[in-house]
PDB file of C-alpha atoms and ligand atoms in Angstrom:
ATOM      1  CA  UNK A   1     120.955  89.081 114.244  1.00 79.00           C
ATOM      2  CA  UNK A   2     117.433  88.518 115.528  1.00 87.00           C
ATOM      3  CA  UNK A   3     118.303  90.371 118.698  1.00 92.00           C
ATOM      4  CA  UNK A   4     119.288  93.373 116.628  1.00 94.00           C
ATOM      5  CA  UNK A   5     116.113  93.180 114.534  1.00 95.00           C
ATOM      6  CA  UNK A   6     113.959  92.994 117.636  1.00 96.00           C
ATOM      7  CA  UNK A   7     115.709  96.089 118.944  1.00 96.00           C
ATOM      8  CA  UNK A   8     114.902  97.847 115.664  1.00 97.00           C
ATOM      9  CA  UNK A   9     111.233  96.864 116.014  1.00 97.00           C
ATOM     10  CA  UNK A  10     111.102  98.066 119.576  1.00 97.00           C
ATOM     11  CA  UNK A  11     112.359 101.470 118.513  1.00 98.00           C
ATOM     12  CA  UNK A  12     110.115 101.690 115.432  1.00 98.00           C
ATOM     13  CA  UNK A  13     107.023 100.665 117.414  1.00 98.00           C
ATOM     14  CA  UNK A  14     107.799 103.305 120.019  1.00 98.00           C
ATOM     15  CA  UNK A  15     108.172 106.044 117.398  1.00 98.00           C
ATOM     16  CA  UNK A  16     104.844 105.059 115.872  1.00 98.00           C
ATOM     17  CA  UNK A  17     102.994 104.324 119.102  1.00 97.00           C
ATOM     18  CA  UNK A  18     100.997 107.505 119.616  1.00 96.00           C
ATOM     19  CA  UNK A  19     101.055 109.239 116.277  1.00 97.00           C
ATOM     20  CA  UNK A  20      97.845 109.083 114.180  1.00 97.00           C
ATOM     21  CA  UNK A  21      96.899 110.063 110.611  1.00 97.00           C
ATOM     22  CA  UNK A  22      94.478 112.816 111.649  1.00 96.00           C
ATOM     23  CA  UNK A  23      94.301 115.096 114.667  1.00 94.00           C
ATOM     24  CA  UNK A  24      91.135 113.235 115.679  1.00 94.00           C
ATOM     25  CA  UNK A  25      90.266 109.550 115.614  1.00 95.00           C
ATOM     26  CA  UNK A  26      89.807 108.783 111.914  1.00 95.00           C
ATOM     27  CA  UNK A  27      87.861 105.644 112.868  1.00 95.00           C
ATOM     28  CA  UNK A  28      84.912 107.986 113.413  1.00 94.00           C
ATOM     29  CA  UNK A  29      84.783 108.603 109.668  1.00 93.00           C
ATOM     30  CA  UNK A  30      84.386 105.002 108.654  1.00 93.00           C
ATOM     31  CA  UNK A  31      83.517 103.042 111.815  1.00 93.00           C
ATOM     32  CA  UNK A  32      87.052 101.637 111.965  1.00 93.00           C
ATOM     33  CA  UNK A  33      86.830  99.950 108.597  1.00 93.00           C
ATOM     34  CA  UNK A  34      90.489  98.975 108.405  1.00 93.00           C
ATOM     35  CA  UNK A  35      90.208  97.076 111.674  1.00 93.00           C
ATOM     36  CA  UNK A  36      86.861  95.531 110.880  1.00 87.00           C
ATOM     37  CA  UNK A  37      88.239  94.266 107.626  1.00 71.00           C
ATOM     38  CA  UNK A  38      91.452  93.180 109.319  1.00 54.00           C
ATOM     39  CA  UNK A  39      90.331  89.612 108.872  1.00 60.00           C
ATOM     40  CA  UNK A  40      91.725  89.960 105.333  1.00 76.00           C
ATOM     41  CA  UNK A  41      95.081  90.323 107.022  1.00 88.00           C
ATOM     42  CA  UNK A  42      97.815  92.867 107.505  1.00 93.00           C
ATOM     43  CA  UNK A  43     101.200  92.181 105.942  1.00 94.00           C
ATOM     44  CA  UNK A  44     103.988  91.792 108.447  1.00 97.00           C
ATOM     45  CA  UNK A  45     107.509  93.089 107.873  1.00 97.00           C
ATOM     46  CA  UNK A  46     110.541  90.767 107.984  1.00 96.00           C
ATOM     47  CA  UNK A  47     110.814  88.842 111.258  1.00 95.00           C
ATOM     48  CA  UNK A  48     107.912  90.850 112.660  1.00 97.00           C
ATOM     49  CA  UNK A  49     105.928  87.655 113.204  1.00 96.00           C
ATOM     50  CA  UNK A  50     108.712  86.479 115.477  1.00 95.00           C
ATOM     51  CA  UNK A  51     108.912  89.809 117.235  1.00 96.00           C
ATOM     52  CA  UNK A  52     105.174  89.656 117.892  1.00 95.00           C
ATOM     53  CA  UNK A  53     105.248  86.039 118.996  1.00 92.00           C
ATOM     54  CA  UNK A  54     103.706  85.803 122.449  1.00 91.00           C
ATOM     55  CA  UNK A  55     102.686  89.479 122.371  1.00 93.00           C
ATOM     56  CA  UNK A  56      99.577  89.262 120.189  1.00 90.00           C
ATOM     57  CA  UNK A  57      96.430  87.158 120.334  1.00 88.00           C
ATOM     58  CA  UNK A  58      95.940  87.510 116.590  1.00 90.00           C
ATOM     59  CA  UNK A  59      96.636  84.649 114.268  1.00 92.00           C
ATOM     60  CA  UNK A  60      99.686  84.832 112.021  1.00 94.00           C
ATOM     61  CA  UNK A  61      99.841  82.857 108.803  1.00 94.00           C
ATOM     62  CA  UNK A  62     102.552  82.348 106.186  1.00 92.00           C
ATOM     63  CA  UNK A  63     101.385  82.876 102.624  1.00 89.00           C
ATOM     64  CA  UNK A  64     102.510  81.116  99.455  1.00 86.00           C
ATOM     65  CA  UNK A  65     104.069  84.313  98.109  1.00 80.00           C
ATOM     66  CA  UNK A  66     106.480  84.487 101.010  1.00 84.00           C
ATOM     67  CA  UNK A  67     104.732  87.045 103.200  1.00 89.00           C
ATOM     68  CA  UNK A  68     103.444  86.731 106.751  1.00 94.00           C
ATOM     69  CA  UNK A  69      99.912  87.931 107.406  1.00 94.00           C
ATOM     70  CA  UNK A  70      98.399  88.908 110.731  1.00 95.00           C
ATOM     71  CA  UNK A  71      94.718  88.044 110.973  1.00 93.00           C
ATOM     72  CA  UNK A  72      93.046  89.910 113.797  1.00 92.00           C
ATOM     73  CA  UNK A  73      89.504  89.932 115.077  1.00 88.00           C
ATOM     74  CA  UNK A  74      89.029  93.666 114.592  1.00 91.00           C
ATOM     75  CA  UNK A  75      90.289  94.595 118.041  1.00 89.00           C
ATOM     76  CA  UNK A  76      93.713  94.544 119.613  1.00 91.00           C
ATOM     77  CA  UNK A  77      95.915  95.970 122.302  1.00 92.00           C
ATOM     78  CA  UNK A  78      97.246  99.203 120.833  1.00 93.00           C
ATOM     79  CA  UNK A  79     100.772  98.347 121.937  1.00 94.00           C
ATOM     80  CA  UNK A  80     100.736  95.113 119.921  1.00 94.00           C
ATOM     81  CA  UNK A  81      99.693  96.606 116.581  1.00 96.00           C
ATOM     82  CA  UNK A  82     102.065  95.600 113.805  1.00 97.00           C
ATOM     83  CA  UNK A  83     103.935  98.209 111.777  1.00 98.00           C
ATOM     84  CA  UNK A  84     101.444  98.002 108.907  1.00 97.00           C
ATOM     85  CA  UNK A  85      98.650  99.137 111.242  1.00 97.00           C
ATOM     86  CA  UNK A  86     100.759 101.911 112.735  1.00 98.00           C
ATOM     87  CA  UNK A  87     101.410 103.483 109.343  1.00 98.00           C
ATOM     88  CA  UNK A  88      98.035 102.726 107.722  1.00 97.00           C
ATOM     89  CA  UNK A  89      96.817 104.059 105.275  1.00 97.00           C
ATOM     90  CA  UNK A  90     100.291 105.135 104.165  1.00 97.00           C
ATOM     91  CA  UNK A  91     103.176 103.147 102.758  1.00 98.00           C
ATOM     92  CA  UNK A  92     106.883 103.985 102.331  1.00 98.00           C
ATOM     93  CA  UNK A  93     107.272 103.604  98.563  1.00 98.00           C
ATOM     94  CA  UNK A  94     110.866 102.846  97.690  1.00 98.00           C
ATOM     95  CA  UNK A  95     111.878 103.237  94.055  1.00 97.00           C
ATOM     96  CA  UNK A  96     114.656 101.379  92.263  1.00 96.00           C
ATOM     97  CA  UNK A  97     117.067 104.257  92.995  1.00 97.00           C
ATOM     98  CA  UNK A  98     116.400 103.976  96.706  1.00 96.00           C
ATOM     99  CA  UNK A  99     114.237 107.118  96.973  1.00 98.00           C
ATOM    100  CA  UNK A 100     111.688 106.797  99.729  1.00 98.00           C
ATOM    101  CA  UNK A 101     108.330 108.536  99.602  1.00 98.00           C
ATOM    102  CA  UNK A 102     105.488 108.086 102.054  1.00 98.00           C
ATOM    103  CA  UNK A 103     102.197 108.132 100.177  1.00 96.00           C
ATOM    104  CA  UNK A 104      98.689 106.745 100.378  1.00 96.00           C
ATOM    105  CA  UNK A 105      98.760 102.957 100.189  1.00 96.00           C
ATOM    106  CA  UNK A 106      96.757 101.933  97.142  1.00 94.00           C
ATOM    107  CA  UNK A 107      95.758  98.725  98.888  1.00 92.00           C
ATOM    108  CA  UNK A 108      93.614 100.903 101.165  1.00 93.00           C
ATOM    109  CA  UNK A 109      91.737 102.476  98.286  1.00 92.00           C
ATOM    110  CA  UNK A 110      88.627 100.364  98.586  1.00 90.00           C
ATOM    111  CA  UNK A 111      88.087 101.210 102.251  1.00 92.00           C
ATOM    112  CA  UNK A 112      89.843 104.313 103.507  1.00 95.00           C
ATOM    113  CA  UNK A 113      88.312 107.790 103.199  1.00 95.00           C
ATOM    114  CA  UNK A 114      91.699 109.417 103.845  1.00 95.00           C
ATOM    115  CA  UNK A 115      92.449 109.061 100.139  1.00 94.00           C
ATOM    116  CA  UNK A 116      90.219 112.095  99.445  1.00 91.00           C
ATOM    117  CA  UNK A 117      92.885 114.749  99.733  1.00 83.00           C
ATOM    118  CA  UNK A 118      90.562 117.532  98.548  1.00 84.00           C
ATOM    119  CA  UNK A 119      88.581 117.477 101.805  1.00 83.00           C
ATOM    120  CA  UNK A 120      90.471 119.817 104.185  1.00 79.00           C
ATOM    121  CA  UNK A 121      89.006 118.286 107.361  1.00 80.00           C
ATOM    122  CA  UNK A 122      90.613 114.971 106.588  1.00 86.00           C
ATOM    123  CA  UNK A 123      94.037 116.148 105.508  1.00 91.00           C
ATOM    124  CA  UNK A 124      96.606 113.685 106.755  1.00 95.00           C
ATOM    125  CA  UNK A 125      98.858 115.245 109.378  1.00 96.00           C
ATOM    126  CA  UNK A 126     102.274 116.224 108.046  1.00 96.00           C
ATOM    127  CA  UNK A 127     103.899 115.058 111.253  1.00 98.00           C
ATOM    128  CA  UNK A 128     102.399 111.587 110.721  1.00 98.00           C
ATOM    129  CA  UNK A 129     103.966 111.416 107.263  1.00 98.00           C
ATOM    130  CA  UNK A 130     107.271 112.851 108.504  1.00 98.00           C
ATOM    131  CA  UNK A 131     107.440 110.308 111.328  1.00 98.00           C
ATOM    132  CA  UNK A 132     106.863 107.364 108.967  1.00 98.00           C
ATOM    133  CA  UNK A 133     109.484 108.811 106.628  1.00 98.00           C
ATOM    134  CA  UNK A 134     111.985 109.072 109.470  1.00 98.00           C
ATOM    135  CA  UNK A 135     111.317 105.564 110.777  1.00 98.00           C
ATOM    136  CA  UNK A 136     111.596 103.978 107.343  1.00 98.00           C
ATOM    137  CA  UNK A 137     114.682 105.990 106.346  1.00 98.00           C
ATOM    138  CA  UNK A 138     116.287 104.310 109.266  1.00 97.00           C
ATOM    139  CA  UNK A 139     114.783 100.841 108.690  1.00 97.00           C
ATOM    140  CA  UNK A 140     115.705 100.708 105.004  1.00 98.00           C
ATOM    141  CA  UNK A 141     119.373 101.110 105.856  1.00 97.00           C
ATOM    142  CA  UNK A 142     119.106  97.369 106.505  1.00 96.00           C
ATOM    143  CA  UNK A 143     118.891  95.257 103.376  1.00 96.00           C
ATOM    144  CA  UNK A 144     116.161  93.124 104.905  1.00 95.00           C
ATOM    145  CA  UNK A 145     113.767  96.087 105.102  1.00 97.00           C
ATOM    146  CA  UNK A 146     115.068  97.685 101.930  1.00 98.00           C
ATOM    147  CA  UNK A 147     114.307  94.556  99.900  1.00 97.00           C
ATOM    148  CA  UNK A 148     110.922  94.121 101.535  1.00 96.00           C
ATOM    149  CA  UNK A 149     109.860  97.726 100.833  1.00 97.00           C
ATOM    150  CA  UNK A 150     111.102  97.448  97.249  1.00 97.00           C
ATOM    151  CA  UNK A 151     109.134  94.239  96.717  1.00 94.00           C
ATOM    152  CA  UNK A 152     105.940  95.655  98.153  1.00 94.00           C
ATOM    153  CA  UNK A 153     106.382  98.945  96.296  1.00 97.00           C
ATOM    154  CA  UNK A 154     106.431  97.009  93.038  1.00 95.00           C
ATOM    155  CA  UNK A 155     103.380  95.016  94.066  1.00 92.00           C
ATOM    156  CA  UNK A 156     101.446  98.122  95.064  1.00 94.00           C
ATOM    157  CA  UNK A 157     102.465  99.997  91.917  1.00 93.00           C
ATOM    158  CA  UNK A 158     101.211  97.068  89.899  1.00 92.00           C
ATOM    159  CA  UNK A 159      97.762  97.743  91.379  1.00 86.00           C
ATOM    160  CA  UNK A 160      97.740 101.188  89.720  1.00 81.00           C
ATOM    161  CA  UNK A 161      96.736  99.476  86.520  1.00 77.00           C
ATOM    162  CA  UNK A 162      93.432  98.567  88.094  1.00 77.00           C
ATOM    163  CA  UNK A 163      92.502 102.038  89.373  1.00 71.00           C
TER     164      UNK A 163
HETATM  165  S1  LIG B 201      90.024 103.021 107.108  1.00 78.29           S
HETATM  166 FE1  LIG B 201      91.230 104.924 107.053  1.00 78.29          FE
HETATM  167  S2  LIG B 201      89.879 106.448 108.002  1.00 78.29           S
HETATM  168 FE2  LIG B 201      89.084 104.444 108.568  1.00 78.29          FE
HETATM  169  S3  LIG B 201      90.048 103.998 110.551  1.00 78.29           S
HETATM  170 FE3  LIG B 201      91.317 103.079 108.952  1.00 78.29          FE
HETATM  171  S4  LIG B 201      92.888 104.650 108.535  1.00 78.29           S
HETATM  172 FE4  LIG B 201      91.220 105.655 109.612  1.00 78.29          FE
HETATM  173  S1  LIG B 202      95.754  94.448 114.434  1.00 78.29           S
HETATM  174 FE1  LIG B 202      94.648  95.978 115.604  1.00 78.29          FE
HETATM  175  S2  LIG B 202      95.038  97.918 114.570  1.00 78.29           S
HETATM  176 FE2  LIG B 202      95.587  96.257 113.156  1.00 78.29          FE
HETATM  177  S3  LIG B 202      93.747  95.886 111.896  1.00 78.29           S
HETATM  178 FE3  LIG B 202      93.670  94.492 113.654  1.00 78.29          FE
HETATM  179  S4  LIG B 202      92.487  95.572 115.216  1.00 78.29           S
HETATM  180 FE4  LIG B 202      93.146  97.086 113.720  1.00 78.29          FE
END
């Protein structure tokens, strides 16, 4: 099973290797805030910590609520970025009927300027959103990823109350 999951990660990483949210480096807008604040940790997807084992220098911890967190030092090899970094600041929201929609990740609200959709210069590239949609349509065919995206969708939606 793990072999199959690792294959899935390899493919997903490749699809999300070069694509970026904007047509230029969005780190210029905020001095790479999401990486600088990476010490708070990026959530890893199921078995991703094992897939990354030996590939990353970042620390990986297991949290009490059952998630794995990658704690980086604000810099990394691009090829070893976890999925959460590759899709940031978006998230594939999965509702209880199984509908998938890629939208701004509310957890990024306190740091990421890409939430301001009324500024044309920083409109998130449609192809970035489409690529995430495609990758996660495929990933959520597996119950492991389906359940994980459902769980995080509920957690993120819960945050709406505070915004
Ligand atoms: S915080 Fe947002 S704008 Fe800044 S580098 Fe990260 S994704 Fe780009
Ligand atoms: S792992 Fe890399 S891309 Fe992700 S937050 Fe850390 S430095 Fe940024």
